Coordinates of C-alpha atoms in Angstrom, one line a residue:
M30 CA 0.1 0.1 -0.4
V31 CA 1.1 3.0 -1.4
D32 CA 2.2 5.9 1.9
S33 CA 0.6 8.8 0.3
A34 CA 1.7 11.0 3.2
A35 CA 5.7 10.1 2.5
R36 CA 7.4 12.4 0.2
D37 CA 7.0 11.8 -3.5
L38 CA 10.6 11.4 -5.3
G39 CA 8.5 10.7 -8.8
T40 CA 8.9 8.4 -11.5
F41 CA 12.4 6.4 -13.4
D42 CA 13.2 4.7 -15.1
Y43 CA 15.8 3.1 -13.6
V44 CA 15.9 2.5 -9.5
V45 CA 18.7 0.8 -8.2
V46 CA 18.9 0.2 -4.4
G47 CA 22.7 -0.4 -2.9
A48 CA 25.5 2.0 -4.0
G49 CA 27.7 -0.2 -3.3
T50 CA 30.6 -2.2 -6.2
A51 CA 27.7 -2.9 -8.4
G52 CA 25.3 -0.4 -8.0
C53 CA 27.8 2.4 -8.9
L54 CA 28.8 1.1 -12.0
L55 CA 24.7 0.5 -12.9
A56 CA 24.0 3.4 -12.1
N57 CA 26.8 5.3 -15.1
R58 CA 25.6 2.8 -17.7
L59 CA 21.5 3.2 -17.1
S60 CA 22.6 7.5 -16.9
A61 CA 24.8 7.6 -19.9
D62 CA 21.1 7.9 -22.0
P63 CA 19.6 11.1 -20.4
K64 CA 17.3 9.6 -21.4
N65 CA 16.7 7.8 -18.8
R66 CA 15.7 8.7 -15.0
V67 CA 18.4 6.8 -13.0
L68 CA 17.4 6.7 -9.2
L69 CA 20.3 5.3 -7.0
L70 CA 19.7 4.9 -3.1
E71 CA 22.7 4.0 -0.9
A72 CA 21.0 3.2 2.7
G73 CA 24.3 3.8 4.5
G74 CA 26.1 7.5 4.3
K75 CA 28.5 9.6 1.8
D76 CA 32.4 8.1 1.4
D77 CA 33.8 11.5 2.6
Y78 CA 35.5 9.5 5.3
F79 CA 39.4 10.2 5.7
W80 CA 40.2 6.4 6.3
I81 CA 38.5 5.2 3.2
R82 CA 40.9 6.9 0.6
V83 CA 44.2 6.0 2.9
P84 CA 44.4 2.3 2.0
V85 CA 45.7 0.9 5.2
G86 CA 42.6 2.9 6.8
Y87 CA 40.3 -0.4 6.2
L88 CA 41.4 -0.9 9.8
F89 CA 40.0 2.4 11.1
T90 CA 36.4 1.1 8.3
L91 CA 35.8 -2.5 9.6
N92 CA 33.6 -2.3 12.6
N93 CA 32.9 1.1 12.4
P94 CA 28.9 2.4 12.8
R95 CA 30.7 4.9 9.7
T96 CA 31.1 2.9 7.4
D97 CA 30.3 -1.0 8.2
W98 CA 26.6 -2.7 9.2
C99 CA 28.2 -4.4 11.1
F100 CA 26.5 -7.0 10.7
E101 CA 27.2 -10.1 13.3
T102 CA 26.8 -14.7 12.1
E103 CA 24.4 -16.8 14.2
P104 CA 26.8 -18.9 16.1
S105 CA 28.3 -21.4 13.8
A106 CA 29.1 -25.4 14.8
G107 CA 31.7 -25.8 12.7
L108 CA 33.1 -23.2 14.5
N109 CA 32.6 -24.3 18.2
G110 CA 30.0 -22.3 18.4
R111 CA 32.1 -18.8 17.6
V112 CA 30.1 -15.7 16.2
L113 CA 32.1 -14.1 14.2
G114 CA 31.5 -10.1 12.6
Y115 CA 30.4 -10.0 9.7
P116 CA 31.7 -6.2 7.4
R117 CA 29.5 -5.0 4.4
G118 CA 29.9 -1.9 3.7
K119 CA 27.8 1.3 4.3
V120 CA 28.9 3.8 2.6
L121 CA 29.1 5.2 -1.1
G122 CA 31.2 2.2 -2.9
G123 CA 29.6 -0.4 -0.8
C124 CA 32.4 -3.0 0.6
S125 CA 35.2 -1.6 -2.5
S126 CA 34.9 1.5 0.3
I127 CA 36.4 -0.8 2.5
N128 CA 37.6 -4.1 1.9
G129 CA 41.1 -5.7 0.5
M130 CA 41.3 -3.9 -2.4
I131 CA 42.8 -6.9 -4.6
Y132 CA 41.7 -6.9 -8.1
M133 CA 40.8 -11.0 -9.1
R134 CA 39.0 -12.2 -11.1
G135 CA 39.0 -16.6 -10.1
Q136 CA 39.1 -19.0 -13.2
A137 CA 37.8 -20.2 -16.1
R138 CA 36.5 -22.9 -14.7
D139 CA 34.4 -21.5 -12.3
Y140 CA 31.9 -19.8 -15.3
D141 CA 32.7 -22.5 -17.4
Q142 CA 30.7 -24.2 -15.1
W143 CA 28.0 -21.1 -14.4
R144 CA 27.7 -22.1 -17.8
Q145 CA 27.2 -25.5 -18.0
F146 CA 24.9 -24.9 -14.7
G147 CA 22.3 -23.6 -17.7
N148 CA 23.0 -20.2 -17.4
A149 CA 24.0 -19.3 -21.3
G150 CA 26.3 -16.4 -21.6
W151 CA 27.8 -16.7 -18.6
G152 CA 31.1 -18.3 -19.2
W153 CA 34.9 -17.9 -19.0
D154 CA 35.0 -16.6 -23.0
D155 CA 31.3 -14.8 -22.3
V156 CA 32.5 -12.6 -19.5
L157 CA 36.3 -11.5 -20.2
P158 CA 35.7 -8.8 -22.2
Y159 CA 33.4 -6.9 -19.7
F160 CA 36.0 -8.2 -16.9
K161 CA 38.9 -6.1 -20.2
Q162 CA 36.4 -3.5 -21.2
T163 CA 36.4 -1.5 -16.9
E164 CA 40.0 -2.6 -16.4
D165 CA 42.7 -0.2 -16.2
R166 CA 45.8 -1.5 -15.7
V167 CA 48.8 -0.3 -14.7
A168 CA 51.2 -2.7 -16.5
G169 CA 49.7 -2.8 -19.0
G170 CA 46.8 -4.6 -21.5
D171 CA 46.9 -7.6 -23.3
A172 CA 44.6 -10.4 -25.0
L173 CA 43.4 -10.7 -21.3
H174 CA 44.1 -7.8 -20.0
G175 CA 42.1 -4.3 -21.1
T176 CA 43.8 -0.9 -20.4
G177 CA 42.0 2.9 -20.0
G178 CA 38.7 0.9 -18.3
E179 CA 37.4 2.9 -14.8
W180 CA 39.0 0.5 -12.6
R181 CA 42.9 0.8 -11.7
V182 CA 45.1 -2.5 -10.9
E183 CA 48.3 -1.5 -9.8
E184 CA 51.2 -3.3 -8.3
Q185 CA 51.5 -3.1 -4.7
R186 CA 54.0 -0.4 -3.9
L187 CA 56.0 -2.3 -1.1
S188 CA 58.1 -5.4 -0.2
W189 CA 59.0 -7.6 3.1
E190 CA 61.6 -9.7 3.4
I191 CA 59.4 -12.4 5.0
L192 CA 57.1 -12.6 2.3
D193 CA 59.5 -13.2 -0.7
G194 CA 61.0 -15.4 1.9
F195 CA 56.9 -17.3 2.4
R196 CA 57.2 -16.7 -2.0
A197 CA 60.9 -18.5 -2.3
A198 CA 59.1 -22.0 0.2
A199 CA 56.0 -22.1 -1.8
A200 CA 58.9 -22.8 -5.2
E201 CA 60.6 -25.1 -3.3
T202 CA 57.2 -26.8 -1.8
G203 CA 56.2 -26.9 -6.3
I204 CA 53.8 -23.6 -6.4
P205 CA 55.5 -22.0 -9.7
N206 CA 56.0 -17.6 -9.0
T207 CA 53.1 -16.1 -10.5
N208 CA 53.1 -12.2 -11.5
D209 CA 49.5 -12.1 -12.9
F210 CA 46.6 -14.4 -11.3
N211 CA 44.0 -13.0 -13.6
R212 CA 44.3 -15.3 -16.8
G213 CA 41.8 -17.6 -15.7
N214 CA 44.2 -20.0 -14.1
N215 CA 45.7 -18.4 -10.9
E216 CA 47.9 -20.9 -10.0
G217 CA 51.1 -19.8 -8.2
C218 CA 52.6 -17.0 -5.5
G219 CA 53.5 -13.3 -5.5
Y220 CA 51.9 -10.5 -5.0
F221 CA 48.4 -9.2 -5.3
E222 CA 47.7 -6.3 -7.9
V223 CA 45.3 -3.9 -6.0
N224 CA 42.7 -1.5 -6.7
Q225 CA 44.6 2.0 -5.8
K226 CA 45.5 4.8 -7.8
R227 CA 49.0 6.3 -6.9
G228 CA 49.0 4.5 -3.4
V229 CA 45.5 6.2 -2.6
R230 CA 42.7 3.7 -2.5
W231 CA 40.6 3.5 -5.8
S232 CA 36.4 2.8 -4.9
A233 CA 33.7 1.8 -7.2
A234 CA 32.4 5.1 -6.4
D235 CA 35.6 6.8 -7.7
A236 CA 36.0 5.0 -10.9
F237 CA 31.9 4.9 -11.8
L238 CA 29.7 7.0 -10.0
H239 CA 32.2 10.3 -8.8
P240 CA 33.1 11.3 -12.4
V241 CA 28.8 11.6 -13.2
T242 CA 27.4 12.4 -10.2
S243 CA 26.8 16.5 -12.6
R244 CA 24.6 14.5 -15.3
P245 CA 20.9 16.2 -15.1
N246 CA 18.7 12.4 -15.3
L247 CA 20.6 10.6 -11.9
T248 CA 19.5 11.0 -8.6
V249 CA 22.0 10.1 -5.9
L250 CA 20.2 9.7 -2.5
T251 CA 22.8 8.4 0.7
K252 CA 20.8 7.5 3.9
A253 CA 18.0 6.0 1.9
L254 CA 16.7 3.1 3.4
V255 CA 14.6 1.4 0.6
R256 CA 11.1 -0.6 3.2
Q257 CA 9.3 -1.8 0.4
I258 CA 9.3 -2.9 -2.9
H259 CA 5.6 -2.1 -3.7
F260 CA 3.8 -4.3 -6.7
D261 CA 0.9 -4.3 -9.3
G262 CA 0.1 -7.9 -9.1
K263 CA 3.7 -9.4 -11.0
K264 CA 5.0 -6.4 -11.5
V265 CA 7.2 -3.5 -9.9
S266 CA 5.6 -0.4 -9.0
G267 CA 7.4 1.4 -6.7
I268 CA 9.2 1.0 -3.9
A269 CA 9.0 2.6 -0.1
L270 CA 12.0 4.1 1.8
W271 CA 12.8 6.4 4.5
H272 CA 15.6 8.8 3.6
D273 CA 17.2 10.9 6.0
D274 CA 14.4 8.9 8.6
E275 CA 11.5 10.6 6.4
P276 CA 9.6 8.5 4.8
A277 CA 9.7 9.2 0.9
R278 CA 8.4 6.9 -1.9
A279 CA 9.2 7.0 -5.9
T280 CA 7.3 5.9 -9.1
I281 CA 8.8 2.5 -11.5
A282 CA 8.2 3.2 -14.4
G283 CA 10.5 0.4 -15.8
E284 CA 12.9 -1.9 -13.5
L285 CA 13.8 -2.1 -10.4
V286 CA 17.1 -2.7 -9.4
L287 CA 18.9 -4.7 -6.1
A288 CA 22.4 -4.2 -6.0
A289 CA 22.5 -4.8 -2.2
G290 CA 24.6 -6.8 -1.8
A291 CA 24.4 -11.1 -0.7
I292 CA 23.0 -9.9 2.7
G293 CA 20.7 -7.2 1.4
S294 CA 19.1 -8.1 -1.7
P295 CA 17.3 -11.2 -0.5
Q296 CA 16.9 -9.7 2.8
L297 CA 14.4 -6.9 0.9
L298 CA 13.5 -9.6 -1.1
Q299 CA 12.0 -11.4 1.9
L300 CA 10.5 -8.2 3.3
S301 CA 8.9 -7.3 0.2
G302 CA 7.0 -10.4 0.0
V303 CA 9.5 -12.5 -2.4
G304 CA 10.9 -15.7 -1.1
P305 CA 10.6 -18.3 1.0
G306 CA 6.5 -18.5 1.5
G307 CA 6.9 -20.8 4.8
L308 CA 9.7 -17.9 6.9
L309 CA 7.1 -15.6 5.5
Q310 CA 4.1 -16.6 7.1
D311 CA 5.6 -17.4 10.3
H312 CA 6.2 -13.1 10.1
G313 CA 3.0 -12.0 8.7
V314 CA 4.5 -10.2 5.4
P315 CA 2.4 -11.0 2.6
L316 CA 3.0 -13.0 0.0
V317 CA 3.7 -11.7 -4.1
A318 CA 6.0 -14.6 -5.3
D319 CA 6.8 -18.2 -3.4
I320 CA 10.4 -18.3 -4.4
P321 CA 11.9 -21.0 -2.3
G322 CA 15.6 -20.1 -3.1
V323 CA 15.9 -16.3 -2.1
G324 CA 18.0 -16.0 1.0
E325 CA 19.6 -19.7 0.7
N326 CA 22.8 -20.9 -0.8
L327 CA 24.9 -18.4 1.1
Q328 CA 28.5 -19.3 0.3
D329 CA 32.0 -17.4 2.4
H330 CA 35.3 -18.4 2.5
L331 CA 36.8 -19.2 5.5
Q332 CA 40.3 -18.8 6.4
M333 CA 42.2 -20.6 8.9
R334 CA 45.2 -17.7 10.0
M335 CA 48.3 -19.7 10.7
V336 CA 50.3 -17.2 13.0
F337 CA 53.7 -17.5 12.9
K338 CA 56.4 -15.8 15.7
V339 CA 59.9 -15.8 13.3
K340 CA 63.6 -14.4 14.1
N341 CA 66.5 -12.5 12.3
T342 CA 63.5 -10.3 10.2
K343 CA 61.3 -7.0 10.5
T344 CA 57.7 -7.3 10.3
L345 CA 55.2 -4.6 10.5
N346 CA 54.4 -5.7 14.3
L347 CA 57.4 -4.0 16.2
R348 CA 57.3 -1.2 14.1
A349 CA 53.5 -0.1 14.4
N350 CA 53.8 -0.6 18.2
S351 CA 56.4 1.9 18.1
L352 CA 55.8 5.9 18.2
I353 CA 58.7 6.5 16.1
G354 CA 57.8 3.5 14.3
R355 CA 54.3 4.7 13.2
I356 CA 55.7 8.4 12.7
G357 CA 58.2 7.0 9.8
M358 CA 55.1 5.2 8.5
G359 CA 52.7 8.2 8.1
L360 CA 56.0 10.4 6.8
E361 CA 56.8 8.2 4.5
Y362 CA 52.9 8.2 3.0
F363 CA 52.0 11.2 3.3
L364 CA 55.5 12.4 1.3
M365 CA 55.9 8.9 -1.4
K366 CA 52.5 7.6 -1.1
R367 CA 54.6 4.8 -0.1
G368 CA 55.0 1.7 2.4
P369 CA 52.8 0.7 5.0
M370 CA 50.0 2.8 5.4
T371 CA 49.6 1.5 1.2
M372 CA 49.3 -1.9 2.6
A373 CA 46.4 -3.6 1.5
P374 CA 45.3 -5.8 4.7
S375 CA 47.1 -9.1 2.2
Q376 CA 50.4 -8.0 0.4
L377 CA 51.2 -12.1 -1.3
G378 CA 49.2 -13.9 -2.2
A379 CA 49.2 -18.2 -3.5
F380 CA 46.8 -20.4 -5.6
A381 CA 47.2 -23.8 -4.6
K382 CA 45.9 -27.4 -4.6
S383 CA 45.0 -28.7 -1.0
D384 CA 45.4 -32.4 -3.2
E385 CA 47.0 -33.4 -6.4
S386 CA 43.6 -34.4 -7.9
R387 CA 42.1 -31.6 -7.5
E388 CA 41.7 -29.8 -11.2
T389 CA 42.6 -26.4 -10.1
P390 CA 44.0 -24.9 -7.0
N391 CA 41.2 -25.0 -4.4
L392 CA 43.0 -23.5 -1.4
Q393 CA 44.0 -19.1 -1.9
Y394 CA 46.8 -18.3 0.6
H395 CA 46.6 -13.9 1.9
I396 CA 50.4 -14.1 3.7
Q397 CA 50.7 -10.4 5.7
P398 CA 54.3 -9.5 7.6
L399 CA 51.9 -9.0 11.0
S400 CA 49.8 -11.0 13.1
T401 CA 47.7 -10.6 15.7
P402 CA 46.0 -13.1 18.4
K403 CA 42.5 -12.8 16.8
L404 CA 41.2 -10.5 14.9
G405 CA 40.9 -6.7 15.9
D406 CA 43.1 -7.2 18.7
P407 CA 46.6 -5.4 19.1
L408 CA 49.3 -6.6 17.3
H409 CA 51.6 -8.8 18.7
P410 CA 54.9 -7.6 20.9
F411 CA 57.1 -9.4 18.1
E412 CA 57.8 -10.4 14.9
A413 CA 56.1 -12.6 13.0
F414 CA 53.4 -13.2 10.1
T415 CA 50.2 -14.5 9.7
A416 CA 49.4 -16.8 6.4
S417 CA 45.7 -17.4 6.0
V418 CA 44.6 -20.0 3.6
C419 CA 40.5 -20.8 2.5
N420 CA 39.3 -23.3 0.2
L421 CA 38.0 -21.5 -2.8
R422 CA 35.0 -23.6 -3.1
P423 CA 33.2 -24.5 0.1
E424 CA 30.6 -27.7 -0.1
S425 CA 28.8 -26.2 3.0
R426 CA 26.1 -23.6 2.1
G427 CA 24.1 -21.1 4.8
Y428 CA 21.3 -18.4 3.9
V429 CA 20.2 -15.4 5.1
R430 CA 16.9 -15.4 6.6
I431 CA 14.6 -12.1 7.8
K432 CA 14.2 -12.8 11.8
S433 CA 11.6 -9.7 12.1
P434 CA 9.4 -7.9 9.4
H435 CA 11.3 -4.8 9.9
P436 CA 13.6 -3.5 7.2
R437 CA 16.0 -1.9 10.5
G438 CA 16.3 -5.1 12.2
Q439 CA 19.3 -7.8 11.1
P440 CA 18.8 -11.1 9.6
A441 CA 19.8 -14.1 10.7
I442 CA 23.2 -14.9 8.6
Q443 CA 24.5 -18.4 9.0
P444 CA 27.0 -19.3 6.8
N445 CA 27.3 -22.9 7.7
Y446 CA 31.4 -22.8 8.0
L447 CA 32.3 -26.4 7.6
A448 CA 29.2 -28.1 7.8
D449 CA 30.1 -30.3 4.7
P450 CA 33.1 -33.3 5.7
V451 CA 34.6 -32.4 2.5
D452 CA 35.4 -28.8 4.0
R453 CA 37.1 -30.2 6.8
K454 CA 39.1 -32.8 5.3
V455 CA 40.1 -29.8 3.1
A456 CA 40.7 -27.2 6.0
A457 CA 43.1 -29.9 7.8
D458 CA 45.1 -30.1 4.7
A459 CA 45.6 -26.8 3.6
I460 CA 46.9 -26.8 7.2
K461 CA 49.6 -29.2 6.7
L462 CA 50.0 -28.0 3.5
T463 CA 50.9 -23.7 4.6
R464 CA 53.4 -26.2 7.2
R465 CA 55.3 -27.6 4.8
I466 CA 55.8 -24.1 3.1
V467 CA 57.0 -22.8 6.1
G468 CA 58.7 -25.5 6.5
A469 CA 60.7 -25.6 3.7
P470 CA 64.6 -24.0 3.4
A471 CA 63.8 -20.7 2.1
M472 CA 62.6 -20.2 5.1
A473 CA 64.9 -22.0 7.8
G474 CA 67.1 -18.4 8.2
F475 CA 63.5 -16.7 10.2
E476 CA 63.7 -20.1 12.8
P477 CA 59.4 -20.0 12.3
E478 CA 57.9 -21.0 15.5
E479 CA 54.0 -21.9 14.7
L480 CA 51.6 -20.4 17.4
L481 CA 48.3 -20.7 16.0
P482 CA 46.8 -23.1 16.3
G483 CA 49.9 -25.2 17.3
L484 CA 51.8 -28.1 16.2
Q485 CA 50.2 -30.1 19.0
F486 CA 47.2 -30.4 16.7
Q487 CA 48.7 -33.5 14.6
S488 CA 45.3 -35.8 13.5
D489 CA 42.8 -34.2 10.6
E490 CA 40.5 -34.8 13.0
E491 CA 42.2 -32.0 15.5
L492 CA 43.0 -30.1 12.7
A493 CA 39.2 -29.3 11.3
R494 CA 38.3 -28.4 15.3
E495 CA 40.8 -25.9 15.5
A496 CA 40.3 -24.6 11.9
G497 CA 37.3 -23.8 13.2
N498 CA 38.8 -22.1 17.0
I499 CA 41.0 -20.3 14.1
G500 CA 39.2 -19.3 11.0
T501 CA 37.3 -16.7 10.0
T502 CA 35.7 -15.3 7.1
I503 CA 37.5 -12.6 4.1
F504 CA 34.6 -11.1 3.4
H505 CA 33.2 -12.7 0.5
P506 CA 29.2 -14.0 1.1
V507 CA 27.2 -14.6 -2.2
G508 CA 25.1 -16.7 -3.9
T509 CA 22.2 -16.1 -1.7
C510 CA 20.3 -15.2 -4.9
K511 CA 21.2 -17.2 -7.2
M512 CA 20.8 -17.7 -10.5
G513 CA 19.5 -20.7 -13.2
A514 CA 16.5 -21.7 -14.8
A515 CA 13.1 -21.7 -13.8
S516 CA 13.8 -25.5 -13.6
D517 CA 15.7 -25.1 -10.8
T518 CA 13.6 -25.0 -7.5
G519 CA 16.9 -23.3 -6.1
A520 CA 17.3 -20.6 -8.4
V521 CA 16.2 -16.8 -7.9
V522 CA 17.1 -15.0 -11.1
D523 CA 17.9 -16.1 -14.7
E524 CA 20.3 -15.5 -16.9
R525 CA 19.6 -12.1 -17.4
L526 CA 19.7 -11.5 -13.7
R527 CA 15.2 -11.2 -14.0
V528 CA 13.9 -12.0 -11.0
H529 CA 11.7 -15.9 -11.9
G530 CA 7.9 -14.6 -11.9
I531 CA 7.9 -11.1 -11.6
E532 CA 8.2 -8.3 -13.9
G533 CA 10.3 -5.8 -14.1
L534 CA 12.8 -6.4 -11.2
R535 CA 16.3 -7.4 -11.2
V536 CA 18.7 -8.5 -9.0
V537 CA 22.5 -7.3 -9.1
D538 CA 25.1 -8.2 -7.0
A539 CA 27.4 -11.0 -5.5
S540 CA 24.5 -13.1 -4.4
V541 CA 23.1 -14.0 -7.5
M542 CA 26.9 -16.2 -8.4
P543 CA 25.5 -19.5 -8.2
T544 CA 29.0 -20.7 -6.8
I545 CA 31.7 -18.6 -5.0
T546 CA 34.5 -17.4 -7.9
S547 CA 37.6 -19.2 -6.7
G548 CA 39.0 -15.6 -5.3
N549 CA 38.5 -12.0 -3.8
T550 CA 35.4 -11.7 -4.7
N551 CA 34.8 -8.2 -5.6
S552 CA 36.0 -7.7 -8.8
P553 CA 34.0 -10.3 -10.4
T554 CA 31.2 -8.2 -8.8
L555 CA 31.8 -5.2 -11.0
M556 CA 31.7 -8.0 -13.8
I557 CA 28.2 -8.6 -13.4
A558 CA 27.0 -5.4 -13.1
E559 CA 28.9 -4.3 -16.4
K560 CA 27.4 -7.4 -18.7
A561 CA 23.8 -7.0 -16.1
A562 CA 23.5 -3.2 -17.3
E563 CA 24.3 -4.1 -21.1
M564 CA 22.2 -6.9 -21.0
M565 CA 18.7 -4.0 -19.2
L566 CA 19.8 -0.6 -22.0
A567 CA 19.4 -3.6 -24.9
D568 CA 16.1 -5.1 -23.7
A569 CA 15.0 -1.7 -23.4
R570 CA 15.0 -1.3 -26.5

């Protein structure tokens, strides 16, 4: 029911909910034609916080209610009952304003599998042009890379002896050196490329939104929380929202696009009557369309944070714990845009196989020249490094489900980490592989000593249990509005990202991934948005 007292924002051809990675690009592409009236809504605020720009500022944007929704998961049996913080961006640029800035596409097999599931047009050869056309790779373009796009990709501006040692040890263990993880098979070890511009974070808002906000046909509102989608039968007609805590409404003449992410998009669908009928009935939400897959199929990457104390080298720990060290880092950054303050959360990466039966790498490492007892704690008062390793293709599946009919309430987020026995075996194998790398000759001079999980744990059963104690999210939730054919009862959108059975409604974000990509998920989400924008404009002709 339309609230006649709400402020009328007008009628738009496209309304995009969520100004994150996908939403910023969509607003750019859809408003390029001056005939299209486009409304972009961001429930969070502007991206004018100082620490968003400074790469190491992620330490101050995560778990900060100014920039992060500060979600929490439900207790997880696989994590031995633990609850995890679940950061999601709460500013223009969304997660690209607070994430690790790592440019990663995943593997060719990821997208070929999507196509094999019946999603025509989503194979590796199909999506590669969309990766390339957004990319501005400083190292240069070729058959697999682009230049001149808006999405800046740079090499990192630092190196650490301990990271170079780990890379050499990985090579001794059979993981070859690489300088490019984005050619279809990311096996190898090397420094990550990052979304930065001369040492400054480069978010989706920087790349796609800020350059076009002056377009007269584009309206961008922050502090705009959508409460509910309105329908005329099975056709979207408008939305109700709060803007600056005041009720407002907008009419939709064309399409509504949900780009609120793997948590926000299924939550809004469920609040609006699109989702599992039983769940909606339990919360008194009138049913518009019974689509059981809305909020299901949640997948995420769980990283096991192994910590090693070292000698005979420098890490960030003691430098960051020293006033003189911090002053030096600040001067190095503000004078030259170099040094530790340009650091992404992880600098060195590696992709490897947990066992040789794997067709392609199923493990990803994020190696950092620093350590903490647990995420969010101060750095250790001794030199150490962290070797985080995750299962790229988990079998475990979780869900996102509303806990009340109130839009401001947090939904239940249950990733179900390590619920599947296969995932527990991969976790144990990953810890054992890490021990082999750290035990290789190239690391001997650092005299590494395992602190977490500890060498007292040796059996697969013990290691799987300890994986639950040292495991934490890498912030890659996907899959909760799965793409698939109408015959797939778990699918929410079709291959053109239209919600099954609803007219005028699409989902364009990481939630549409049928299976998680083999790596960091931000740039794959950007690719999805680029392809979606092209499809939407073509369908409107």
